[in-house]
Structure formats: C-alpha cells, structure tokens
XYZ file of C-alpha atoms in Angstrom:
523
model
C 6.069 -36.034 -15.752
C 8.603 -36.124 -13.138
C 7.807 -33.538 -10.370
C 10.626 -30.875 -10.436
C 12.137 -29.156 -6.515
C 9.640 -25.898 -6.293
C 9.228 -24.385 -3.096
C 5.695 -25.258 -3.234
C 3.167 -27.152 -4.977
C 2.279 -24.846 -8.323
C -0.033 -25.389 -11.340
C 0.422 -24.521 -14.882
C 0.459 -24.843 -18.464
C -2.189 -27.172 -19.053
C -2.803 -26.906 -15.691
C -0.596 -29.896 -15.150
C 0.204 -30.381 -10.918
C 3.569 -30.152 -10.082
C 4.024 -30.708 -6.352
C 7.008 -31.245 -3.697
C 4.440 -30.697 -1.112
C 1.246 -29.980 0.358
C 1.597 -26.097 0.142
C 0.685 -24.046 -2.699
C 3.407 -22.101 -4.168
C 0.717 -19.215 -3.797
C 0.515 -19.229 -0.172
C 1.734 -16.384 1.618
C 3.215 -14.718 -1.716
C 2.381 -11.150 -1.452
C 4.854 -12.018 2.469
C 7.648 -13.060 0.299
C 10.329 -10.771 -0.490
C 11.167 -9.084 -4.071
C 13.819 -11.342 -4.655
C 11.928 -14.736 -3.173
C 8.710 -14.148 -5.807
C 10.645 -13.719 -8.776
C 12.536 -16.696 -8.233
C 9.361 -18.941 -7.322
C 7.922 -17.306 -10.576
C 10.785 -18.017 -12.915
C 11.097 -21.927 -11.402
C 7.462 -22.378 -11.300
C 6.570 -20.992 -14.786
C 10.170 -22.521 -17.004
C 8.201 -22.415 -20.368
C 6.713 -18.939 -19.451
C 9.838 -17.366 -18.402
C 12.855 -19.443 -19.575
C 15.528 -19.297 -17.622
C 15.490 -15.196 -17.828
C 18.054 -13.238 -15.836
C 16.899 -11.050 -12.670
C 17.522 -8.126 -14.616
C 15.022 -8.985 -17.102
C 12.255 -9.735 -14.949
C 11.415 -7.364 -12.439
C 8.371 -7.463 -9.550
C 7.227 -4.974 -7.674
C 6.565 -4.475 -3.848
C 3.202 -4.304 -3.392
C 0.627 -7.386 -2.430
C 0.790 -9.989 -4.826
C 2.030 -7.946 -7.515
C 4.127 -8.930 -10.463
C 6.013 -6.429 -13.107
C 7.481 -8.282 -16.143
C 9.744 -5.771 -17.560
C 11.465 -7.199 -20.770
C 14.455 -5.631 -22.794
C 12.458 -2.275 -24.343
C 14.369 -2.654 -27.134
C 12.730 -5.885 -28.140
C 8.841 -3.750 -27.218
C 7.831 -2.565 -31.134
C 5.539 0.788 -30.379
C 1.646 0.160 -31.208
C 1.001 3.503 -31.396
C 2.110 6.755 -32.542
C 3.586 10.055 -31.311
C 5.434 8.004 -28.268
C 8.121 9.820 -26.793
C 7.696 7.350 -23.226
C 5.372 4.643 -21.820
C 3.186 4.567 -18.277
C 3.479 1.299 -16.495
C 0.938 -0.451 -14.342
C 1.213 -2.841 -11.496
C 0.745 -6.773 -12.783
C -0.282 -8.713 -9.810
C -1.641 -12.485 -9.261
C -4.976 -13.250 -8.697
C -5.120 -16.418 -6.713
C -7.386 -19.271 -5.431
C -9.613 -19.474 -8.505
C -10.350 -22.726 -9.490
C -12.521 -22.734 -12.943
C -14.270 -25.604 -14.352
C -12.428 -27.632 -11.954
C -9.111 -26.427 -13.024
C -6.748 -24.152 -11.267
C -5.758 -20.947 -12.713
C -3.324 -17.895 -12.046
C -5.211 -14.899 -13.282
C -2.661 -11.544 -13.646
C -4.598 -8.215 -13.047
C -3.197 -5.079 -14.142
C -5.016 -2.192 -11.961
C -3.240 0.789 -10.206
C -6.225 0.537 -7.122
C -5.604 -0.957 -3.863
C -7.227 -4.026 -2.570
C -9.021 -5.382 -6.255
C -6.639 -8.275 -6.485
C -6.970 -8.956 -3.311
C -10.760 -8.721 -2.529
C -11.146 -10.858 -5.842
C -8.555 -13.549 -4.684
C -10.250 -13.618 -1.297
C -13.630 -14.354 -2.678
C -12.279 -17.043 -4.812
C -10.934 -18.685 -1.586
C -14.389 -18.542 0.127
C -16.292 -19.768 -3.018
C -13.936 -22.376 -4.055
C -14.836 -22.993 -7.497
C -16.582 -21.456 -9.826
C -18.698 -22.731 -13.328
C -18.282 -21.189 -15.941
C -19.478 -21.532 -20.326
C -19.034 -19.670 -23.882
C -20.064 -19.916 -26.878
C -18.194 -22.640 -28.982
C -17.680 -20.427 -31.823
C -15.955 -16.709 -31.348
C -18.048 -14.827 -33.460
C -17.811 -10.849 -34.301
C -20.730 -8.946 -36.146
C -19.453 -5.864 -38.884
C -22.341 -3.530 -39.059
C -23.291 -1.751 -42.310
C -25.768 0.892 -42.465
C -27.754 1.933 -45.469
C -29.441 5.408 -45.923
C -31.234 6.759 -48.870
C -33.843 3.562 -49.729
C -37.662 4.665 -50.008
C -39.902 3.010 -47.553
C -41.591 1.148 -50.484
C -38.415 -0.097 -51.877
C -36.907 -1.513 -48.110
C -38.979 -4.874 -48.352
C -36.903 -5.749 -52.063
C -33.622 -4.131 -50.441
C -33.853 -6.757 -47.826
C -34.746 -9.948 -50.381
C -31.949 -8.793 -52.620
C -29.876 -8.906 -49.641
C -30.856 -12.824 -48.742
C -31.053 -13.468 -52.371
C -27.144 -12.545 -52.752
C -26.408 -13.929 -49.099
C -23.782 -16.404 -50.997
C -22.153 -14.229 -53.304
C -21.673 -11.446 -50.325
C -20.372 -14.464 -48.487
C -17.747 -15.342 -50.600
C -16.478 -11.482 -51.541
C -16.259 -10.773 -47.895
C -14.017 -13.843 -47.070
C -11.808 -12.811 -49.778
C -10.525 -9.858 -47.617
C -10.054 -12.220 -44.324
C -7.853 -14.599 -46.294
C -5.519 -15.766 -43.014
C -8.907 -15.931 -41.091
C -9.876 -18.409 -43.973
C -6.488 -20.425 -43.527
C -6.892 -20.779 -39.776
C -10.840 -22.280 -40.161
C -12.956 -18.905 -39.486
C -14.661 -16.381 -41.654
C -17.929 -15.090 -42.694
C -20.711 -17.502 -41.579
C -24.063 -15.284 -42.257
C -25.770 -12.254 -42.655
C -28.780 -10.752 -41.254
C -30.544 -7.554 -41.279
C -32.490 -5.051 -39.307
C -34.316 -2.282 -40.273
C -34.298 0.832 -37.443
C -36.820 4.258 -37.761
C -35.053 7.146 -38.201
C -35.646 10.006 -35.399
C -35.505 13.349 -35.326
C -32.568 15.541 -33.996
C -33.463 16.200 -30.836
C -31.342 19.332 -30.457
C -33.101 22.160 -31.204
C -31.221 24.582 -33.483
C -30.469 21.502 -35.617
C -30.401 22.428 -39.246
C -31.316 19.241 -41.905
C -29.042 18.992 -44.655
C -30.245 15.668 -45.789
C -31.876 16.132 -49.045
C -33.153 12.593 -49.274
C -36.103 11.934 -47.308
C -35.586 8.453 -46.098
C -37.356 7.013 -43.753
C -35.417 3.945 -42.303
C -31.715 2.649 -41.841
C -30.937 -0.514 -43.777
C -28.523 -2.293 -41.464
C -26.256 -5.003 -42.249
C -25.059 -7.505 -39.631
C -22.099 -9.997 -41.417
C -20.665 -12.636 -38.949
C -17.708 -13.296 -38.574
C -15.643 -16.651 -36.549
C -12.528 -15.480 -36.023
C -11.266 -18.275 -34.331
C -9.185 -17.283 -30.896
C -8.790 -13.684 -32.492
C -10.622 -10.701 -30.720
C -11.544 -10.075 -34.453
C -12.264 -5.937 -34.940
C -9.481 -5.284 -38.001
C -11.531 -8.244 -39.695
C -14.640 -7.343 -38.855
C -13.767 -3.688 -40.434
C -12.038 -5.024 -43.146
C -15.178 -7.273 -44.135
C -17.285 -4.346 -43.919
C -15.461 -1.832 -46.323
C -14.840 -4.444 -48.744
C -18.128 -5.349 -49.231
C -19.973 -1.940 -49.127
C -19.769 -1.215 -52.338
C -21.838 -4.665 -53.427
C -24.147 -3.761 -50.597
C -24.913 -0.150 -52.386
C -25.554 -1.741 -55.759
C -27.648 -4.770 -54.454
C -29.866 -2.643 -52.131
C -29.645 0.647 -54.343
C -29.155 2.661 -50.968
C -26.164 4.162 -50.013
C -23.628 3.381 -47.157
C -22.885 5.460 -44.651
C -20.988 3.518 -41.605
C -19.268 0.541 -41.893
C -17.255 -1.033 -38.660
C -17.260 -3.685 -36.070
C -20.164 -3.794 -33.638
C -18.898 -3.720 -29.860
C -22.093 -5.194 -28.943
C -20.097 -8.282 -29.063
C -24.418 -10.439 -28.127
C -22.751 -13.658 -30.011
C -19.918 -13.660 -27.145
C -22.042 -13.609 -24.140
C -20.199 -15.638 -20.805
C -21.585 -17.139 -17.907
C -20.033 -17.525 -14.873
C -21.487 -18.885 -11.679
C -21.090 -20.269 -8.380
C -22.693 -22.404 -5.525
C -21.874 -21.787 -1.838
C -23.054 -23.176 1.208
C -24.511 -20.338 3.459
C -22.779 -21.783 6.443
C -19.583 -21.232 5.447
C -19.915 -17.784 4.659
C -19.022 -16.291 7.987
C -17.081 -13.027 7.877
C -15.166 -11.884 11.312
C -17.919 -11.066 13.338
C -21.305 -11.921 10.562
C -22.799 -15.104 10.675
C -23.328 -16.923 7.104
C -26.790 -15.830 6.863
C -26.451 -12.289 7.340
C -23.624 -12.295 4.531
C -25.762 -13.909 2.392
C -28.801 -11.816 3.365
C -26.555 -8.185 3.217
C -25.159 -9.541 -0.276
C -28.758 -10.292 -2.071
C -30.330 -7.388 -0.482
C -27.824 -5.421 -2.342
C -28.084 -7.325 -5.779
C -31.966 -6.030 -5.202
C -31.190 -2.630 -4.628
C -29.456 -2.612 -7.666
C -32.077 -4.123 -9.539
C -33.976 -1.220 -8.913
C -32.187 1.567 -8.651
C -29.862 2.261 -11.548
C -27.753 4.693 -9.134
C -26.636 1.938 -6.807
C -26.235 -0.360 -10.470
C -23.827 2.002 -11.540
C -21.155 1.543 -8.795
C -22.153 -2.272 -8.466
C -21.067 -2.698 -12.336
C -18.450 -0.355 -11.644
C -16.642 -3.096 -9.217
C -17.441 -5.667 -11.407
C -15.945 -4.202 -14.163
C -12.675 -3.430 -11.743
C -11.995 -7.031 -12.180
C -12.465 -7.271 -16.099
C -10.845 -4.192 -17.035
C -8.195 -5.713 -15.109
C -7.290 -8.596 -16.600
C -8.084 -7.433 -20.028
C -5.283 -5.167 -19.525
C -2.844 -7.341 -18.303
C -3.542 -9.256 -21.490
C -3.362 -7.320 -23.860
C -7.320 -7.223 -24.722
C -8.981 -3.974 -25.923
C -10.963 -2.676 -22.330
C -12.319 -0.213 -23.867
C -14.471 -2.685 -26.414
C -15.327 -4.801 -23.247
C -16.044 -2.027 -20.808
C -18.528 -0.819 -23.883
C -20.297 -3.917 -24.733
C -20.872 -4.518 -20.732
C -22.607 -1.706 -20.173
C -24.600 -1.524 -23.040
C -25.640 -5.248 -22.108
C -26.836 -3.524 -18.594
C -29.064 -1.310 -20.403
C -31.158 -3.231 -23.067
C -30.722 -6.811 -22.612
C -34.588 -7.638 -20.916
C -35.865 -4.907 -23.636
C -36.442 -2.738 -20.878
C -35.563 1.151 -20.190
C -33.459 0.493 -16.976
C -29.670 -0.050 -16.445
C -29.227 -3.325 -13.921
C -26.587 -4.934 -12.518
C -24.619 -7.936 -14.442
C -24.492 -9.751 -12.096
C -27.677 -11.520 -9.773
C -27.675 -13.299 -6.590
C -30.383 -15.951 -4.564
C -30.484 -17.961 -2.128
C -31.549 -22.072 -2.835
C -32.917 -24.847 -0.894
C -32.096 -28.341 -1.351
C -35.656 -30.571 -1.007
C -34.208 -32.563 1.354
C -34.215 -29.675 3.914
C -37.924 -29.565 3.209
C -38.354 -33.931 3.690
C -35.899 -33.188 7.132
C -37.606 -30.464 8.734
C -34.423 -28.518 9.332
C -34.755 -24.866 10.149
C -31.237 -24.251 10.417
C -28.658 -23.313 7.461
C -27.894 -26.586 6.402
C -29.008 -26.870 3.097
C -28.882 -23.695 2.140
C -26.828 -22.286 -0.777
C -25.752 -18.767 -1.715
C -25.831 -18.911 -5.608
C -24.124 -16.061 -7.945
C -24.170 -15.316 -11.367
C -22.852 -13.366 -14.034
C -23.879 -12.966 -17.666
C -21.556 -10.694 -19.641
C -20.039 -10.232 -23.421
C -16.523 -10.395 -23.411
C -14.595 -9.814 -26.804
C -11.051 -10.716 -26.504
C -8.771 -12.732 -28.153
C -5.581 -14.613 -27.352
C -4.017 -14.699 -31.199
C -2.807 -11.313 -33.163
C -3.608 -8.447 -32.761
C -1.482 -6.045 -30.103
C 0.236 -9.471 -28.730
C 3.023 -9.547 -30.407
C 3.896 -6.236 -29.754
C 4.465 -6.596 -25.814
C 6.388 -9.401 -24.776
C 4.767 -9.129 -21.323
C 1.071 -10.430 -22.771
C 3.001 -13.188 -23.993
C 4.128 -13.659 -19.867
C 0.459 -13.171 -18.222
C -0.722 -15.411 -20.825
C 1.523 -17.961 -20.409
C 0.878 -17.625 -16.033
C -2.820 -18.696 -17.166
C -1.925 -21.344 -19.180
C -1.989 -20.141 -22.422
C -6.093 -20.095 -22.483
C -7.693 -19.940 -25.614
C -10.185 -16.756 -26.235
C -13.075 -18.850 -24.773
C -11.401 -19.532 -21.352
C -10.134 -16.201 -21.529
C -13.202 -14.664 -21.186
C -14.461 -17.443 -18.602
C -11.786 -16.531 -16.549
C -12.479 -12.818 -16.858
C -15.908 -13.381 -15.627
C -15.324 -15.484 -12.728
C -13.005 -12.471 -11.742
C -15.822 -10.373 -11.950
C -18.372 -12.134 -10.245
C -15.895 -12.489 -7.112
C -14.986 -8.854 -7.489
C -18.570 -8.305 -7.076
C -18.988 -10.952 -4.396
C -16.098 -9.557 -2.366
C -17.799 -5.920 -2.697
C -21.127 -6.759 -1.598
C -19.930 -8.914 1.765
C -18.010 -6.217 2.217
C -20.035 -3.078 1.804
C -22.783 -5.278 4.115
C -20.510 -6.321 6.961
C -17.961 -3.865 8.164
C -17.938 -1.246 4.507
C -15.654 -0.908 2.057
C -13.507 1.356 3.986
C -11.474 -0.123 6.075
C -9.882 -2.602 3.768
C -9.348 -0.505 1.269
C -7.623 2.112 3.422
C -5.281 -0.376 5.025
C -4.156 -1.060 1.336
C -4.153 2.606 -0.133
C -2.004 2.952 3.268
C 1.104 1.694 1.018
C 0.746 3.507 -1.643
C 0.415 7.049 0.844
C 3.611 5.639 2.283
C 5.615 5.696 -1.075
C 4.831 8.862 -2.066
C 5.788 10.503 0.650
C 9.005 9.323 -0.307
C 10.295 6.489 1.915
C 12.519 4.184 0.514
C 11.349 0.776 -0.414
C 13.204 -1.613 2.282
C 11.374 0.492 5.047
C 7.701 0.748 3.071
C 5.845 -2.076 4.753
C 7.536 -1.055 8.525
C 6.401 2.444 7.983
C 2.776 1.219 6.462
C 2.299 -1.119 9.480
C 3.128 1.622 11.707
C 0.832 4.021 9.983
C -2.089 0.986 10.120
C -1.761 0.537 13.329
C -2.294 4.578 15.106
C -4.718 4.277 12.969
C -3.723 7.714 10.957
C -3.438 6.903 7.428
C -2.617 10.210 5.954
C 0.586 11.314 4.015
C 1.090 13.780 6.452
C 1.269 10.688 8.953
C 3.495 8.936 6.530
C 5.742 11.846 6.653
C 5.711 12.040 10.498
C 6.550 8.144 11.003
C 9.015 8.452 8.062
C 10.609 11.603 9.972
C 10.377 9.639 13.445
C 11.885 6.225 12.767
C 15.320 8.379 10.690
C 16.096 9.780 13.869
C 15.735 6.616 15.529
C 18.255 5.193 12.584
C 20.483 8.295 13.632
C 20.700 6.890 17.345
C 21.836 3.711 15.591
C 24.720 5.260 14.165
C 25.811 7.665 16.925
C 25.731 4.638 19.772
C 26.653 1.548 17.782
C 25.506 -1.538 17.849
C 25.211 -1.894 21.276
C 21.741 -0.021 21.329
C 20.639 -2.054 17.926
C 18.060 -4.454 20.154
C 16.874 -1.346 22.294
C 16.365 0.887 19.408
C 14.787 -1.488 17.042
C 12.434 -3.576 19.760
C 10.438 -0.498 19.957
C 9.851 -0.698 16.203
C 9.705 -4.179 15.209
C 12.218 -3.578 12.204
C 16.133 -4.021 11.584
C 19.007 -1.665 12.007
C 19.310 -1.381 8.492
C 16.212 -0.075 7.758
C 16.520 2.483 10.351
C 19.892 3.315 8.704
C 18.163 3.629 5.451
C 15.544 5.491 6.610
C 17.941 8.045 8.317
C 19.977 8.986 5.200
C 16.679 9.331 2.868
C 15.527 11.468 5.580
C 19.320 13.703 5.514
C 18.778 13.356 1.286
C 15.558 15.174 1.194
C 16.405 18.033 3.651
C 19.887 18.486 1.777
C-alpha cells in the first residue's frame, strides 16, 4: 500500500501503518484546533468517514474529544416516547498498544480527565496483553418451581436425556444465528434451596410447597453478537418442553448477565524504574499503587470506588459503541462479589511486584529487575454485529476508529482501558491525589457554563488554572475582566492591540468576542 500525505503517521483499519513521518498523527491532538482534528480525522480514517462534509462531522472543544454528528434524519429512534436526544462527548483514547497492535479507543463519558488519565497510563505502560474466550457464548436461564424434592433427581435426567431434542427446538428460534455458524451448544443445570422471605410481614401465597428451583442454563455462541434477544428468544421458546419434560412449572425465562463464559484478561508488565511521576521515584509509585490494590482487597469500602474508576473506563467505551453498559456494569460487579466463593466484594483488578532471577544470580539491590505487573479479570458482553448498531450511524464511526474489532477484541480493548484507568487512579491517588488533575480539567467545563464563548474557553480556563481559583464565580470574574479589556481594544484601535493583549497571552479577537458576549448577557 502506497503511503498517502497525512499530517502524521496514523494507524488503522487492520491496523495497517500509514506514515509520512516519524510523528504520530495523535500527538498533541487535544492542542489542535476544531477545524485541524476533524480534518486529520476525516484524512486519516477515508473508509471510516468517506469523504464527509464539515457539516456532517462535527468535534467538540474539549481534550481529545470527538462528536460525530450525522444527518438525524438518517438516526432511526431505538426507543420509544422520544420527543429529543442527550448527547455525550466522544473523545480518543490514545497510546494503547494491544497485543502488539495499535489501537484508537473512543470513550464516551461526560467526566473530566478519564480519557486522559487512561491515555496517560497507556503511554507509561506501553503495551498491554490481553485474551478471550474463542467462542462468544451467552447463557438463557430457565427456572423451574413446583417439582417435589423426590422427583428433582428424574427432573434433572429427563433434562440430559432430552439434551438433543431441546437442542434442536431451541435453534429453531435463532435461525440467522444458525446461518452465521452459532447457536445452542449445551445445557446444564443447577439446582438452588429456596429461602424464606426475609421481610417480615410477608404473606405466602404459594400453595405448592416446593422445596428447590430447577434452573436451566442453555448456551448459546452467538458469534460477534452481544446475544440477549437470542438468548431470550431461546428461552421462551423452549419453556414449554422444559415444563412437560421436568413436570415443574416455569417461572422466569431470560438472558443471564452473569455473562462467566465471557470472562477477559488484560495485563501488563512494567519496569519499576520507569515509573517515575514528577517528584516520586519508581518505587514509591509502585509501592503507593499495590498498597492500594491491598487495601482494597480488604476493605470492600475502598473496593467500591477502586471498581468504580475501573468501570469509568468500560462504561465508557461501551457507550461510545453502542454496547449495553448497563449488562456490563452488572456482570462486573457481580464478578467482584462471588467469584473466589467468598462473602466479600474485591477489586477487579490486582497488582505485584516481580523479580527477574537474574537479580538474585547479580546481587543487585537496586530497581533493575524489577517489574510492576497489573491485571484485570472481567466479563464483558458486547457485541460488534446487530443489535442497536444499525440504528446510530456514529457506532458505525467509533467502530470503524478501532478498526472494526470483532466482539473478542472489543472486549480486550475495553479491559486494557480499564486496567489503565485503574493504573492512572492509583499513581495518582498515591502521589500528589486525585485532585488536582481532575480540577484543572473540570476547570473547562466551569468555564463554559458560565457562559463564555468558545474561541475564548481555553484563555479564560488557563487564566482560571493559573490564580489558582477554579470556581464559576472565578470564571465569571475573568470572563467579566478580559470583556473590558476587549472594550479598550475597540475604543483605542489597534494601536494598543500588543499592550492590551501581552498582558493576557490571547488575540484581539478574542478579547473582542469576549466583550460583546459580555454586552449580550447584561442586555
């Protein structure tokens, strides 16, 4: 392939190099202007994008952020009762290399500093490793009331006895599913104790006194589909068959969101000498950060919020691609709780530091040889064919910006995103808090809605950064202070320009700009 003039060296597709230079396109984007990242978007990304007019593709101000806002009249509703829509920032996570490949990750998240914590991780961990399961496998759960505790042994042979006939009904309801090389693979079933109600005013209406639930598991490959309409699909249609083989009765029948046939890993390797952080050494980064994994271990107050950033990074890209959160966000947590059969909630993700033996044969004492290892184990159900996607032409976008990943990389990439969220938490909350990054970012966002107009939003932020007031009553005051300043401009001329503008490191016209949004709102 003949390299093509980009401003910068960018990779995409099938993560296929094309390069003019030594660069990356991605350096210094969230610097660029409006106008320069949607053009280094639409020439980077042709088979993405096309050769789409400005007015179809519009990005947004902030960091590395990204809005793809196609022609509503092409968007067909998902839902119902929608008189108007809410929109979401799309920005770029950058620097993650996966597997040895390169990849642009687009988050969709309305808090400051996630895309960039996350992209700054990636850049101090480099690359990341990262496996799924080969097949993408969904489990439809069917319970079963009513069967005596002497009958459940023979409801449970019938069950393995008929395996192949339930088999073949419940593929003849995922037809398509069938066409595309998935379907129903097996069945399996579990038997759980009933409990009491634990509420106490509780009145039983339940006439038959059973015991035990008969449940159902039927798995399902559903190829690169996130799979739930199947899954429910498979479970209805078959209920019936399951009442007259077991001689129970069904009472639920859906998808399980305990997606334990999906489960991703995600890891990484770092040498603890280069993990030096402004004013930390490498070892006390990677001391702070495992002393927190630890903590959260143990206590499952500190797990929650640790989780919490971890799933900041999921949620994320989940939503920026169209995949239901809500399943994922679900399954994670639940995955926290019970997966070492244990009554404690603990963090996804764990961290430890390694030795290499020949440290040991050496006699070094220093950090050489010494590795910072992360990991993350997670279920991710999500899917990159039907479903919502062809409702949204922007999933088709993000989708294409990663390459057009199958479900499998999908979800790798989704957990690499959340181990560095993680990773960039941690170093943070150890080192100088959490704080002061995240207030320098939220410092935009105070600056908009105090209502300055978007050529003068990053003078005014940096202003506001730098007194160190970030407030939107500061925002106001700097907003009020630099329109009088742009009135001076217009009352002296442009003999003043240099005098009035040195002050304030920004051009006349912004000053201008600032001046008559300033006359607007009083009027």
């Amino acid at each position: 392939m003949k390299p093509r003039t980009l401003p910068c060296s960018v990779s995409y597709g099938n993560h296929v190099p094309i390069t003019t230079g030594s660069r990356s396109w991605a350096s210094g984007f969230y610097k660029r202007t409006l106008r320069e990242r949607q053009n280094i978007l639409i020439e980077a990304f042709p088979e993405v994008f096309g050769r789409n007019s400005l007015e179809t593709i519009s990005l947004d101000m902030n960091s590395q952020s990204v809005y793809v806002t196609p022609d509503t009249s092409s968007c067909r509703s998902p839902i119902e009762v929608d008189p108007t829509t809410i929109g979401l920032p799309v920005g770029l996570a950058l620097n993650f290399v996966i597997n040895d490949k390169p990849i642009v990750i687009p988050m969709a998240i309305e808090e400051p500093s996630v895309i960039a914590a996350a992209s700054g991780a990636a850049k101090t961990i480099k690359k990341f490793t990262a496996v799924a399961p080969e097949k993408n496998m969904i489990t439809s759960q069917i319970a079963v009331t009513n069967i005596p505790e002497s009958k459940m042994d023979d409801a449970i042979t019938n069950i393995q006895t008929h395996k192949n006939s339930i088999i073949s009904l419940a593929n003849t309801f995922v037809p398509n599913m069938i066409k595309r090389g998935g379907g129903v693979r097996n069945i399996t079933t579990r038997r759980i104790r009933r409990k009491r109600n634990p509420h106490p005013r509780h009145v039983e209406l339940c006439q038959e006194n059973f015991t035990e639930w008969l449940i159902v598991h039927v798995q399902i490959d559903v190829c690169d589909a996130m799979g739930a309409n199947c899954a429910n699909a498979v479970a209805e249609g078959i209920a019936t068959k399951i009442e007259d083989i077991t001689g129970g009765k069904v009472s639920l029948r859906i998808v399980s969101n305990f997606s334990t046939e999906r489960i991703v890993k995600a890891s990484f390797r770092v040498p603890v000498a280069s993990l030096g952080y402004k004013t930390h050494t490498g070892r006390s980064v990677a001391l702070g950060i495992v002393q927190a994994y630890e903590m959260a271990q143990i206590d499952p107050y500190r797990a929650t919020t640790h989780n919490k950033g971890i799933m900041n990074g999921i949620d994320a890209v989940a939503l920026a691609t169209g995949q239901d959160w809500r399943a994922i966000e679900a399954g994670a947590h639940a995955w926290a709780a019970c997966r070492n059969d244990i009554e404690r909630y603990e963090p996804l993700t764990m961290y430890w530091i390694e030795k290499e033996d020949r440290m040991e044969e050496n006699g070094q004492r220093d950090d050489t040889g010494l590795y910072l290892c992360g990991e993350i184990n997670v279920p991710i159900c999500v899917g990159t064919a039907g479903g919502v996607l062809a409702t949204n032409p922007v999933y088709k976008y993000n989708l294409g910006l990663m390459g057009n990943p199958s479900s499998s990389e999908l979800a790798m990439a989704m957990a690499c995103v959340g181990l560095a969220q993680n990773f960039a938490a941690l170093r943070a909350l150890t080192t100088e808090g959490i704080q002061q990054g995240h207030m320098k970012l939220h410092a935009k966002n105070i600056v908009i809605a105090a209502g300055c107009p978007s050529s003068a939003i990053t003078t005014v932020t940096d202003r506001m950064v730098d007194t160190g007031r970030i407030s939107f009553a500061a925002a106001k005051d700097l907003i009020g202070t630099t329109a009088k300043k742009g009135m001076e401009v217009i009352k002296n001329g442009e003999k003043n320009f240099g005098e009035i503008t040195a002050s304030l490191e920004c051009s006349p016209s912004v000053l201008v700009t600032l001046w008559r949004t300033e006359i607007n709102n009083k009027v």
